[in-house]
Structures are given as structure tokens and as C-alpha cells.
Tab-separated table of C-alpha atoms and ligand atoms in Angstrom:
chain	number	residue	atom	x	y	z
A	1	MET	CA	-172.952	-71.328	27.045
A	2	ASN	CA	-173.934	-74.920	27.748
A	3	ILE	CA	-171.251	-76.438	25.531
A	4	VAL	CA	-168.632	-75.478	28.138
A	5	LEU	CA	-167.544	-77.745	31.008
A	6	ASP	CA	-166.421	-76.255	34.310
A	7	LEU	CA	-163.200	-78.281	34.251
A	8	PRO	CA	-159.480	-77.895	33.508
A	9	THR	CA	-158.139	-79.791	30.473
A	10	PRO	CA	-157.868	-83.459	31.480
A	11	ARG	CA	-154.342	-84.952	31.423
A	12	ASN	CA	-153.259	-86.251	27.982
A	13	GLU	CA	-156.226	-84.616	26.224
A	14	LYS	CA	-155.925	-82.038	23.455
A	15	LEU	CA	-156.600	-78.476	24.612
A	16	SER	CA	-160.082	-77.174	23.850
A	17	ALA	CA	-162.094	-74.054	24.717
A	18	LYS	CA	-164.826	-76.345	26.053
A	19	TYR	CA	-162.769	-76.608	29.269
A	20	LYS	CA	-163.692	-73.468	31.130
A	21	ARG	CA	-160.721	-73.707	33.487
A	22	SER	CA	-158.181	-73.749	30.683
A	23	PHE	CA	-156.519	-70.848	28.837
A	24	ALA	CA	-158.298	-71.794	25.597
A	25	TYR	CA	-161.672	-70.718	26.994
A	26	PRO	CA	-160.931	-67.062	27.897
A	27	SER	CA	-158.745	-66.845	24.825
A	28	MET	CA	-161.624	-67.766	22.545
A	29	LYS	CA	-164.285	-65.950	24.546
A	30	ASP	CA	-162.472	-62.670	25.268
A	31	ARG	CA	-159.286	-62.362	23.232
A	32	VAL	CA	-160.524	-63.379	19.782
A	33	PRO	CA	-163.496	-60.954	19.783
A	34	VAL	CA	-161.123	-58.110	20.715
A	35	ILE	CA	-158.814	-59.030	17.813
A	36	LEU	CA	-161.776	-59.039	15.416
A	37	SER	CA	-163.196	-55.741	16.721
A	38	LYS	CA	-159.794	-54.086	16.348
A	39	LEU	CA	-159.578	-55.385	12.828
A	40	VAL	CA	-162.958	-53.879	11.946
A	41	ASP	CA	-161.949	-50.491	13.435
A	42	LEU	CA	-158.708	-50.518	11.545
A	43	LEU	CA	-160.260	-51.372	8.210
A	44	TYR	CA	-162.742	-48.516	8.696
A	45	ARG	CA	-159.911	-46.160	9.533
A	46	GLU	CA	-157.818	-47.242	6.549
A	47	LYS	CA	-160.764	-47.257	4.137
A	48	GLN	CA	-159.529	-44.400	1.945
A	49	ASN	CA	-155.968	-45.786	1.780
A	50	ILE	CA	-157.314	-49.174	0.795
A	51	ILE	CA	-159.459	-47.663	-1.956
A	52	ASN	CA	-156.429	-45.677	-3.181
A	53	ILE	CA	-154.402	-48.886	-3.457
A	54	TYR	CA	-157.020	-51.365	-4.641
A	55	GLY	CA	-159.253	-49.106	-6.733
A	56	GLU	CA	-162.846	-47.850	-6.620
A	57	GLY	CA	-164.272	-51.389	-6.706
A	58	ALA	CA	-162.665	-51.966	-3.333
A	59	GLU	CA	-165.137	-49.687	-1.530
A	60	GLU	CA	-168.122	-52.004	-1.812
A	61	GLU	CA	-165.993	-55.080	-1.174
A	62	LEU	CA	-164.524	-53.524	1.944
A	63	LYS	CA	-167.986	-52.812	3.296
A	64	THR	CA	-168.927	-56.449	2.710
A	65	ALA	CA	-165.673	-57.696	4.256
A	66	ILE	CA	-166.202	-55.586	7.381
A	67	GLY	CA	-169.724	-56.999	7.702
A	68	GLU	CA	-168.345	-60.528	7.348
A	69	ILE	CA	-165.704	-59.958	10.032
A	70	SER	CA	-168.419	-58.700	12.411
A	71	GLN	CA	-170.464	-61.777	11.592
A	72	LEU	CA	-167.421	-63.974	12.243
A	73	LYS	CA	-167.090	-62.363	15.672
A	74	ASN	CA	-170.721	-63.198	16.361
A	75	HIS	CA	-170.137	-66.788	15.214
A	76	VAL	CA	-167.229	-67.130	17.660
A	77	GLN	CA	-169.234	-65.640	20.528
A	78	THR	CA	-172.216	-67.871	19.919
A	79	GLY	CA	-170.249	-71.045	19.098
A	80	LYS	CA	-171.655	-71.484	15.566
A	81	PRO	CA	-170.715	-74.684	13.685
A	82	PHE	CA	-167.778	-74.578	11.260
A	83	GLU	CA	-168.467	-74.354	7.550
A	84	LYS	CA	-166.611	-75.573	4.490
A	85	PHE	CA	-164.452	-73.180	2.449
A	86	SER	CA	-165.244	-72.278	-1.151
A	87	SER	CA	-162.512	-69.899	-2.341
A	88	SER	CA	-159.961	-70.966	-4.946
A	89	ASP	CA	-157.037	-70.689	-2.486
A	90	PRO	CA	-154.636	-73.645	-2.804
A	91	ASP	CA	-155.401	-74.969	0.688
A	92	THR	CA	-159.205	-75.062	0.336
A	93	ASP	CA	-159.426	-78.781	-0.408
A	94	ILE	CA	-157.086	-79.669	2.462
A	95	TRP	CA	-159.169	-77.646	4.911
A	96	ASN	CA	-162.410	-79.157	3.636
A	97	ALA	CA	-160.988	-82.686	3.879
A	98	ASP	CA	-159.914	-81.973	7.474
A	99	LEU	CA	-163.372	-80.627	8.360
A	100	GLU	CA	-164.921	-83.716	6.780
A	101	GLY	CA	-162.519	-85.973	8.722
A	102	PHE	CA	-163.546	-84.441	12.057
A	103	ILE	CA	-167.237	-84.765	11.179
A	104	LYS	CA	-166.773	-88.449	10.248
A	105	ASN	CA	-165.105	-89.023	13.630
A	106	GLY	CA	-168.175	-87.606	15.315
A	107	SER	CA	-166.326	-84.495	16.606
A	108	LYS	CA	-168.400	-81.426	17.357
A	109	LEU	CA	-167.073	-78.627	15.179
A	110	ASN	CA	-167.523	-75.184	16.681
A	111	TYR	CA	-165.180	-72.651	18.336
A	112	TYR	CA	-165.675	-74.177	21.791
A	113	GLU	CA	-166.085	-77.910	21.297
A	114	ALA	CA	-163.487	-78.397	18.568
A	115	ILE	CA	-159.868	-78.867	19.606
A	116	TRP	CA	-158.389	-75.422	20.246
A	117	LEU	CA	-155.502	-75.692	17.795
A	118	PHE	CA	-157.823	-76.541	14.927
A	119	ALA	CA	-160.458	-73.976	15.980
A	120	GLU	CA	-157.969	-71.104	16.198
A	121	CYS	CA	-156.291	-71.955	12.894
A	122	TYR	CA	-159.735	-72.290	11.311
A	123	LEU	CA	-160.542	-68.777	12.544
A	124	TYR	CA	-157.501	-67.265	10.797
A	125	ARG	CA	-158.285	-69.250	7.642
A	126	LYS	CA	-161.831	-67.856	7.870
A	127	ILE	CA	-160.415	-64.305	7.950
A	128	ARG	CA	-158.393	-65.162	4.859
A	129	GLU	CA	-161.543	-66.575	3.205
A	130	ILE	CA	-163.282	-63.205	3.573
A	131	PHE	CA	-160.619	-61.610	1.345
A	132	ALA	CA	-159.985	-64.671	-0.840
A	133	THR	CA	-163.562	-64.446	-2.080
A	134	LYS	CA	-163.213	-60.801	-3.184
A	135	SER	CA	-161.842	-59.702	-6.520
A	136	CYS	CA	-160.283	-56.294	-5.775
A	137	LEU	CA	-159.262	-57.148	-2.218
A	138	ASN	CA	-158.079	-60.691	-2.929
A	139	ILE	CA	-154.499	-60.037	-1.869
A	140	LEU	CA	-155.182	-57.557	0.925
A	141	ASP	CA	-153.515	-58.548	4.179
A	142	PRO	CA	-155.897	-57.121	6.781
A	143	PHE	CA	-153.162	-57.149	9.442
A	144	PHE	CA	-150.755	-55.164	7.278
A	145	TYR	CA	-151.256	-51.921	9.194
A	146	GLN	CA	-150.655	-53.497	12.601
A	147	LYS	CA	-147.507	-55.260	11.382
A	148	SER	CA	-146.141	-52.106	9.761
A	149	LEU	CA	-146.635	-50.152	12.961
A	150	LEU	CA	-144.941	-52.889	14.937
A	151	LEU	CA	-141.978	-52.751	12.573
A	152	THR	CA	-141.649	-48.981	12.921
A	153	ASP	CA	-141.853	-49.230	16.721
A	154	SER	CA	-139.302	-52.049	16.811
A	155	LEU	CA	-136.548	-50.442	14.740
A	156	PRO	CA	-135.090	-48.241	17.513
A	157	ALA	CA	-134.826	-51.265	19.857
A	158	ILE	CA	-132.285	-53.067	17.659
A	159	GLY	CA	-129.668	-50.309	17.802
A	160	PRO	CA	-127.745	-51.847	20.757
A	161	ILE	CA	-127.634	-55.274	19.102
A	162	MET	CA	-126.124	-53.834	15.920
A	163	THR	CA	-123.590	-51.772	17.834
A	164	HIS	CA	-122.543	-54.818	19.834
A	165	MET	CA	-122.185	-56.995	16.729
A	166	GLU	CA	-120.214	-54.302	14.955
A	167	GLU	CA	-117.891	-53.585	17.896
A	168	GLU	CA	-117.139	-57.266	18.507
A	169	GLY	CA	-116.534	-57.867	14.788
A	170	LEU	CA	-119.109	-60.635	14.879
A	171	LEU	CA	-119.842	-60.533	11.186
A	172	ASP	CA	-116.371	-59.705	9.981
A	173	THR	CA	-115.286	-62.828	8.097
A	174	SER	CA	-111.614	-61.832	8.294
A	175	LYS	CA	-111.734	-61.758	12.087
A	176	SER	CA	-111.595	-65.180	13.703
A	177	LEU	CA	-113.276	-65.745	17.035
A	178	SER	CA	-112.323	-68.417	19.560
A	179	GLN	CA	-114.738	-71.367	19.771
A	180	LYS	CA	-115.751	-70.093	23.188
A	181	GLN	CA	-116.562	-66.585	21.974
A	182	LEU	CA	-118.254	-67.966	18.884
A	183	GLN	CA	-120.542	-70.014	21.074
A	184	GLU	CA	-121.157	-67.270	23.647
A	185	GLU	CA	-122.192	-64.728	21.033
A	186	LEU	CA	-124.388	-67.286	19.301
A	187	THR	CA	-126.106	-68.040	22.605
A	188	MET	CA	-126.702	-64.330	23.144
A	189	LEU	CA	-128.374	-64.004	19.720
A	190	LEU	CA	-130.465	-67.114	20.337
A	191	LYS	CA	-131.630	-65.604	23.617
A	192	CYS	CA	-132.495	-62.266	21.972
A	193	THR	CA	-134.737	-63.925	19.437
A	194	LEU	CA	-136.186	-66.233	22.081
A	195	TRP	CA	-137.300	-63.347	24.303
A	196	ALA	CA	-138.382	-61.210	21.349
A	197	ASN	CA	-141.157	-63.814	21.063
A	198	ARG	CA	-142.738	-62.384	24.215
A	199	LEU	CA	-144.300	-59.793	21.980
A	200	ASP	CA	-147.015	-60.828	19.670
A	201	LEU	CA	-150.036	-59.021	18.461
A	202	SER	CA	-152.437	-61.920	18.883
A	203	LEU	CA	-151.639	-62.388	22.583
A	204	ALA	CA	-151.846	-58.662	23.194
A	205	GLY	CA	-155.159	-58.369	21.357
A	206	GLY	CA	-153.521	-56.339	18.596
A	207	THR	CA	-151.325	-53.742	20.308
A	208	VAL	CA	-147.977	-54.186	22.060
A	209	GLU	CA	-145.216	-52.110	23.547
A	210	VAL	CA	-141.779	-52.938	22.228
A	211	GLN	CA	-139.065	-53.646	24.791
A	212	SER	CA	-136.025	-51.500	24.344
A	213	ASP	CA	-132.533	-52.792	24.995
A	214	LEU	CA	-133.310	-56.461	24.732
A	215	LEU	CA	-129.597	-57.210	24.507
A	216	HIS	CA	-128.988	-56.195	28.117
A	217	GLN	CA	-132.244	-57.530	29.483
A	218	VAL	CA	-131.798	-61.083	28.203
A	219	ARG	CA	-128.704	-61.533	30.346
A	220	ASN	CA	-130.917	-61.366	33.434
A	221	TRP	CA	-133.576	-63.772	32.313
A	222	ASP	CA	-131.688	-67.075	32.279
A	223	ASP	CA	-133.475	-68.295	35.408
A	224	ASN	CA	-136.752	-67.942	33.542
A	225	ILE	CA	-135.711	-70.490	30.925
A	226	LEU	CA	-137.320	-73.588	32.373
A	227	VAL	CA	-135.717	-76.086	29.994
A	228	ASN	CA	-132.455	-74.833	28.574
A	229	ASP	CA	-130.901	-76.796	25.696
A	230	LEU	CA	-129.070	-73.716	24.375
A	231	GLU	CA	-125.693	-75.317	24.848
A	232	ARG	CA	-126.600	-78.394	22.795
A	233	VAL	CA	-127.860	-76.129	20.026
A	234	SER	CA	-124.874	-73.804	20.007
A	235	CYS	CA	-122.442	-76.788	20.061
A	236	LEU	CA	-124.170	-78.239	17.025
A	237	LEU	CA	-124.100	-74.921	15.189
A	238	VAL	CA	-120.469	-74.046	15.812
A	239	ALA	CA	-119.230	-77.610	15.141
A	240	VAL	CA	-116.403	-77.428	12.622
A	241	GLU	CA	-116.814	-80.968	11.222
A	242	ASN	CA	-119.855	-79.913	9.243
A	243	SER	CA	-118.802	-77.009	7.063
A	244	SER	CA	-121.854	-76.838	4.809
A	245	LYS	CA	-124.822	-76.723	7.095
A	246	ILE	CA	-128.400	-76.079	6.055
A	247	VAL	CA	-130.695	-74.397	8.580
A	248	ASP	CA	-134.469	-74.225	8.249
A	249	TYR	CA	-135.938	-71.347	10.191
A	250	VAL	CA	-139.666	-71.617	10.896
A	251	THR	CA	-140.430	-68.021	11.805
A	252	ASP	CA	-143.164	-66.479	13.903
A	253	ASN	CA	-143.845	-62.759	14.448
A	254	SER	CA	-143.057	-59.558	12.584
A	255	GLY	CA	-141.404	-56.580	14.273
A	256	LEU	CA	-138.713	-57.112	16.880
A	257	GLU	CA	-138.882	-60.905	16.621
A	258	ILE	CA	-138.134	-61.150	12.895
A	259	LEU	CA	-135.439	-58.474	13.284
A	260	CYS	CA	-133.747	-60.618	15.944
A	261	ASP	CA	-134.195	-63.669	13.686
A	262	LEU	CA	-132.292	-61.776	10.984
A	263	PHE	CA	-129.356	-61.015	13.300
A	264	LEU	CA	-129.133	-64.668	14.242
A	265	ALA	CA	-129.473	-65.765	10.616
A	266	ASP	CA	-126.714	-63.354	9.587
A	267	TYR	CA	-124.397	-64.715	12.274
A	268	LEU	CA	-125.150	-68.306	11.258
A	269	VAL	CA	-124.207	-67.741	7.628
A	270	SER	CA	-121.241	-65.522	8.466
A	271	LYS	CA	-119.654	-67.405	11.353
A	272	CYS	CA	-121.129	-70.886	11.682
A	273	ASN	CA	-120.575	-72.413	8.251
A	274	VAL	CA	-124.231	-72.341	7.388
A	275	LYS	CA	-124.291	-72.445	3.602
A	276	GLN	CA	-128.021	-72.141	3.189
A	277	LEU	CA	-130.684	-70.752	5.454
A	278	ASN	CA	-134.325	-71.262	4.504
A	279	PHE	CA	-136.793	-68.865	6.064
A	280	ARG	CA	-140.101	-70.726	6.265
A	281	LEU	CA	-142.787	-68.047	6.123
A	282	LYS	CA	-146.577	-67.994	6.224
A	283	PRO	CA	-148.543	-68.039	2.968
A	284	ILE	CA	-151.580	-66.215	4.416
A	285	PRO	CA	-152.224	-63.540	7.078
A	286	TRP	CA	-151.864	-65.510	10.298
A	287	TYR	CA	-152.291	-64.895	14.025
A	288	VAL	CA	-152.159	-61.134	13.346
A	289	SER	CA	-148.399	-60.642	13.366
A	290	ASP	CA	-146.886	-63.708	11.657
A	291	VAL	CA	-144.377	-63.023	8.913
A	292	MET	CA	-145.406	-63.411	5.286
A	293	PRO	CA	-142.856	-62.909	2.468
A	294	LYS	CA	-143.877	-59.280	1.906
A	295	ASP	CA	-143.366	-58.548	5.637
A	296	PHE	CA	-139.949	-60.152	5.467
A	297	TYR	CA	-138.844	-58.023	2.506
A	298	GLN	CA	-140.417	-54.923	4.041
A	299	THR	CA	-138.352	-55.510	7.189
A	300	VAL	CA	-135.082	-55.882	5.274
A	301	GLU	CA	-135.905	-52.792	3.228
A	302	ALA	CA	-136.801	-50.724	6.307
A	303	VAL	CA	-133.370	-51.437	7.778
A	304	ARG	CA	-131.607	-50.955	4.453
A	305	SER	CA	-133.206	-47.587	3.756
A	306	SER	CA	-132.669	-46.175	7.254
A	307	LYS	CA	-130.999	-42.793	7.691
A	308	ASN	CA	-128.675	-44.368	10.227
A	309	PRO	CA	-125.505	-45.770	8.549
A	310	ILE	CA	-125.176	-48.788	10.854
A	311	TYR	CA	-128.739	-49.845	10.033
A	312	ARG	CA	-128.025	-49.380	6.330
A	313	LYS	CA	-124.939	-51.549	6.625
A	314	PHE	CA	-126.920	-54.416	8.141
A	315	GLY	CA	-129.746	-53.954	5.646
A	316	GLU	CA	-127.250	-54.161	2.756
A	317	ARG	CA	-125.739	-57.344	4.171
A	318	TRP	CA	-129.165	-58.943	4.492
A	319	GLN	CA	-130.146	-57.955	0.965
A	320	LYS	CA	-126.876	-59.475	-0.276
A	321	HIS	CA	-127.626	-62.783	1.487
A	322	ILE	CA	-130.991	-62.793	-0.311
A	323	ASP	CA	-129.511	-61.841	-3.700
A	324	GLU	CA	-126.826	-64.499	-3.423
A	325	GLY	CA	-129.382	-67.169	-2.519
A	326	ILE	CA	-127.742	-67.900	0.842
A	327	TRP	CA	-130.978	-66.819	2.501
A	328	LYS	CA	-133.994	-68.332	0.795
A	329	VAL	CA	-137.625	-67.480	1.386
A	330	LYS	CA	-139.892	-70.525	1.303
A	331	VAL	CA	-143.626	-70.596	1.739
A	332	ASP	CA	-145.435	-73.837	2.502
A	333	LEU	CA	-149.148	-74.370	3.033
A	334	TYR	CA	-148.530	-76.669	5.987
A	335	TRP	CA	-147.648	-73.849	8.400
A	336	CYS	CA	-151.143	-72.414	8.043
A	337	LEU	CA	-153.164	-75.604	8.399
A	338	GLY	CA	-154.780	-76.746	11.623
A	339	LYS	CA	-152.609	-79.849	11.914
A	340	PRO	CA	-149.918	-80.768	14.441
A	341	TYR	CA	-146.440	-81.401	12.990
A	342	SER	CA	-146.648	-85.060	13.927
A	343	ASP	CA	-149.059	-85.469	10.977
A	344	MET	CA	-146.641	-83.972	8.448
A	345	VAL	CA	-144.886	-87.209	7.570
A	346	ASP	CA	-148.200	-88.613	6.275
A	347	SER	CA	-149.998	-85.476	5.084
A	348	ASP	CA	-147.096	-83.602	3.482
A	349	PRO	CA	-144.307	-86.127	2.873
A	350	GLN	CA	-142.667	-83.734	0.404
A	351	LEU	CA	-142.159	-80.995	3.016
A	352	TYR	CA	-141.087	-83.581	5.603
A	353	LYS	CA	-138.482	-84.872	3.157
A	354	GLU	CA	-137.217	-81.356	2.438
A	355	LEU	CA	-136.847	-80.652	6.143
A	356	SER	CA	-134.941	-83.923	6.548
A	357	SER	CA	-131.923	-82.387	4.754
A	358	SER	CA	-131.620	-79.779	7.467
A	359	SER	CA	-128.715	-79.651	9.896
A	360	LEU	CA	-131.056	-77.868	12.304
A	361	ILE	CA	-134.690	-76.757	12.146
A	362	ILE	CA	-135.397	-73.745	14.353
A	363	PHE	CA	-139.025	-73.340	15.442
A	364	LYS	CA	-140.002	-69.971	16.827
A	365	GLY	CA	-142.826	-69.158	19.161
A	366	ASP	CA	-145.759	-70.501	21.004
A	367	LEU	CA	-147.983	-71.709	18.193
A	368	ASN	CA	-145.139	-73.672	16.595
A	369	TYR	CA	-144.524	-75.232	20.016
A	370	ARG	CA	-148.169	-76.188	20.357
A	371	LYS	CA	-148.080	-77.779	16.912
A	372	LEU	CA	-144.858	-79.606	17.738
A	373	VAL	CA	-146.155	-81.126	20.973
A	374	GLN	CA	-149.579	-81.784	19.416
A	375	ASP	CA	-151.355	-79.351	21.772
A	376	ILE	CA	-151.820	-82.095	24.341
A	377	ASN	CA	-152.020	-81.471	28.059
A	378	TRP	CA	-148.999	-83.682	28.787
A	379	ASP	CA	-147.752	-84.675	32.164
A	380	PRO	CA	-145.075	-81.913	32.368
A	381	ILE	CA	-142.264	-84.467	32.785
A	382	THR	CA	-143.092	-86.175	29.474
A	383	PRO	CA	-139.906	-86.062	27.370
A	384	PHE	CA	-139.998	-83.540	24.521
A	385	SER	CA	-138.953	-86.241	22.018
A	386	GLU	CA	-142.035	-88.259	22.998
A	387	ALA	CA	-144.406	-85.291	22.912
A	388	ILE	CA	-143.474	-84.463	19.299
A	389	GLY	CA	-144.742	-87.871	18.196
A	390	LYS	CA	-143.798	-88.815	14.636
A	391	PHE	CA	-142.043	-85.523	13.862
A	392	HIS	CA	-138.333	-86.325	13.705
A	393	PRO	CA	-137.116	-85.154	10.262
A	394	ALA	CA	-133.803	-83.677	11.502
A	395	PRO	CA	-132.278	-82.118	14.627
A	396	LEU	CA	-134.647	-79.418	15.802
A	397	VAL	CA	-134.971	-76.780	18.470
A	398	THR	CA	-137.935	-74.825	19.727
A	399	LEU	CA	-137.401	-71.293	21.064
A	400	ARG	CA	-140.650	-70.488	22.819
A	401	THR	CA	-141.901	-68.127	25.480
A	402	CYS	CA	-144.782	-69.834	27.257
A	403	LYS	CA	-148.082	-68.299	26.163
A	404	ALA	CA	-150.430	-71.299	26.364
A	405	ASP	CA	-151.075	-73.963	28.986
A	406	VAL	CA	-149.139	-76.780	27.379
A	407	ILE	CA	-145.664	-77.921	28.402
A	408	CYS	CA	-143.456	-80.998	28.486
A	409	GLY	CA	-139.877	-82.011	29.238
A	410	LEU	CA	-139.721	-80.339	32.670
A	411	GLU	CA	-137.643	-81.722	35.498
A	412	LYS	CA	-139.577	-83.650	38.119
A	413	ASP	CA	-141.499	-81.353	40.523
A	414	LEU	CA	-140.696	-78.133	38.616
A	415	ALA	CA	-144.304	-77.708	37.447
A	416	GLU	CA	-145.521	-78.063	41.049
A	417	VAL	CA	-142.970	-75.470	42.250
A	418	MET	CA	-144.025	-73.054	39.488
A	419	ASN	CA	-147.734	-73.611	40.220
A	420	ALA	CA	-147.168	-72.786	43.857
A	421	LYS	CA	-145.347	-69.544	43.005
A	422	TYR	CA	-147.157	-68.174	39.953
A	423	ASP	CA	-150.754	-68.453	38.745
A	424	ASP	CA	-149.958	-67.596	35.175
A	425	TRP	CA	-146.457	-68.965	34.520
A	426	LEU	CA	-147.645	-71.006	31.533
A	427	VAL	CA	-149.363	-68.166	29.741
A	428	SER	CA	-147.721	-64.876	30.787
A	429	GLY	CA	-144.787	-64.999	28.346
A	430	ASN	CA	-142.449	-64.424	31.310
A	431	PHE	CA	-141.021	-67.945	31.145
A	432	ALA	CA	-139.522	-69.808	28.250
A	433	VAL	CA	-138.300	-73.191	27.057
A	434	VAL	CA	-135.500	-74.073	24.647
A	435	GLN	CA	-135.955	-77.746	23.782
A	436	PHE	CA	-133.825	-79.789	21.421
A	437	ASP	CA	-134.429	-83.111	19.728
A	438	SER	CA	-132.322	-85.125	17.363
A	439	PRO	CA	-133.555	-88.189	15.423
B	1	LIG	O1	-146.816	-65.743	18.200
B	1	LIG	P1	-146.827	-66.961	19.023
B	1	LIG	O2	-145.703	-67.021	19.978
B	1	LIG	O3	-146.934	-68.203	18.193
B	1	LIG	O4	-148.112	-66.887	19.914
B	1	LIG	C1	-149.388	-67.061	19.412
B	1	LIG	C2	-150.401	-66.848	20.451
B	1	LIG	O5	-151.584	-67.414	20.098
B	1	LIG	C3	-151.896	-68.537	20.897
B	1	LIG	O6	-151.645	-69.634	20.094
B	1	LIG	C4	-153.266	-68.484	21.432
B	1	LIG	O7	-154.060	-67.562	20.867
B	1	LIG	C5	-151.049	-68.535	22.081
B	1	LIG	O8	-150.601	-69.780	22.315
B	1	LIG	C6	-150.087	-67.436	21.779
B	1	LIG	O9	-150.396	-66.467	22.664
């Protein structure tokens, strides 16, 4: 393809699949087509189930949708130009204005020459468009089957976490823990949800194997946390001065990751004086495994309706947090746009203002990290607070396993040491960063 340059991403440039020696290129060229082919296979396989749920009219629509997904795959592989959206989804005008903006700037808009962040988000919005323009299948989440399977496979892995929490009385409000224990247990839960982010269906091309016994494994992985602000975060969360904290939790993947998010969220409201915890979920099917409201409720229900009494106990607690409004589910369009978070203050001042009331915003995962640091190939020693540009609504932390070649805030020479030891340290998911910023 002659739109590709045999170069790595230049320093301080936004990542793009036009740089052949960057992760964006193989990701777009090899990984995305696999995701789309899997999706086609799955929709074929689930055809009868889909017709049973969505009615006879769904048959013809499904055939069309499958054809459109195959065409989308061809458009990715051949670098076809981006097109405007026409469905009546609430984000259509925003997407079209963004496409227009890039065109006015003279940017080339296709899967290789566009900036990677925008191109990838555009791809998932395109998948949504295929269903948004159908009448029977309008609300079908094409990744539903993969997410459900991931949930089923993940449930056994959380047993040890629940047993530990139960045995240590971590959620028992009548049992008081020392500040030290409070902080240690919090750190352990933060680490569980951090490393649970290693799994995601988009990185794995649609299928993953769930790690069992995360609780014991995380204890051995501290050396793989390349920037570790966990202590700053846990100090802020256990601080007694603020007894009515609000936490905003910008989630990432379904399955083990959201389950670990729920343990942490439970601990925060039970032991850390968090009075309100807002789960910020995705409004549309996103990056295969991202959590939408229905996935969130399905997860709580799966735990609540388990045959195992300890699971049921946790599930009941979680349902109670929801019923009492201590846990709130919030869905904002911004999470599924192709914009970095630095733009939020200008493009969605309302959401920025809402987030400003937070005592801590927790960002999960790699894509949120890329959006935070504007998907720029920073000099790795660039401070995190500088890389996030104009995004400083409240104290925030990013819990991210490294799955894309963008990083900042490293100590001097660390990137060189890592490069000398590992080819793939930025993209393998074997290393992580926990980075904190406060306005
Ligand atoms: O679920 P996460 O951690 O946001 O990861 C999303 C994945 O998609 C990517 O954005 C690229 O496809 C990677 O950066 C990452 O592998």
C-alpha cells in the first residue's frame, strides 16, 4: 500500500497506521480484519437465536448487516476514505462535524493516513452504524455473544478474591481496620483491577483465556509496574478528612476486569467514605469487550444468581448499592467519540464540569490512557500532567496495562533499559503504569 511510510512514529507526532514501524500499522492491517471476520462468523452462527429474539424481519437485515461488515473489512484492507454517518444516533452530528473538521484541515481520512485514535474509533462507530440503520436489529450489540462468554469464563476466577474479602472482613462495616490495613487491602484491589486489564477481546482478536487466581499473581508483578503512583491514590482514598467522597469510574472491559472493578467499587463505598460512585459506561458497542449498561447489569445478575452462596452474597450487596443509588450508572457520548480527553473542556463542557466534582476519577485501560495522553508519541520522560494537556477536571488516576506504543512519565533512561531487554514491552500487556495527576 503506497500510503504507508517505512518509518516509526516521529517523536511528538500522533500515532497513525501510516507509520509501518509502529504498532498502529499491524494492528490496523492484521488485527482489525480478524476482529471483523470473527464477528461475521459469530453472527452467522447465532443467526437463529437473533431471529428468535428480534423477529422474522431480522433475517433479511442480518444478511445485509453481515454483507456490510464484510465490506467494512475490505474498506479497512484497501484504505478506503471515511464517509459521513447518516443514522439517527445522538452522536451522528458530532462525528460528521469531526470528519468535516479533519477534511478542512487538509487531513487525509482513511484507515492508514488518519490518526490512529480517530481511525479506530471511527471503525467501531461504523460497526454501530450498520445496526443503527436497521429497524429490527437497531439495538443489537454484535459483540454480545463474545462478552457473555467472557463473563461465564471469568466467574470462577473471582472465587479467591471473594474468599479473601470475606475472611478479612473487608466489607463488614462493623469491623474497623487500621489505616495501614485499609490502605494495603485497597492497593491489592487496585492491582487486581489493573492487571485484569491485560485481557481484552480487541487485543486478542476476539478470544482470550482468563487468568485464574489473579489475587495471588498480582503480588508478584509489582516490578512490572513502570510508574507506580498507587500509594498516592490509596492515601487520597483512605483520607479521613473527606468523609463524603465522589468517585467517577471510567470503565473498560467486560468479564474479569469489570468484576474486579466491582470489588474495588464495593470496598470504596464500604470502607473509604465514598458516598457516590459513578460508573461511566459506553453508550454503544465498543472495542469488542467494553462495558455497556446492559453488560454491567448482566454481570451483577450473574454473580447474584450464582449457585454458590458467597457469590450470591456479593451479588446482593452490589444490587443494593445500585438500588440505593450509591452506585450510579452513567452513559456519556464522549467516551465513544474519536477525541482525546484534552478536548473535553471545549467540546463537552457539561461532562467536564460534572467530572470536576469528583474526588477521584479512575480511568481503566489502554484506550482511556491513549485518549488521556492524546495518543502522541511523547518523549517517555514527559511528565504525565503535561501529556494530558487541558484535561485537569479533578484528581485522576490511570490504571493501564501497556498495549499500545505510547507512554510518558517514565524515569530517565527507563525506556532505553526496557528497549534493550524487551522488543514488545509497550504492547504486550505484561507491563503497566499507574499514573496520578491532581489539578
Ligand atoms: O481494552 P483496552 O485496554 O482499552 O485496550 C484496547 C486495545 O485496543 C487498542 O486501543 C488498539 O487496538 C490497544 O491500544 C489496546 O490493545
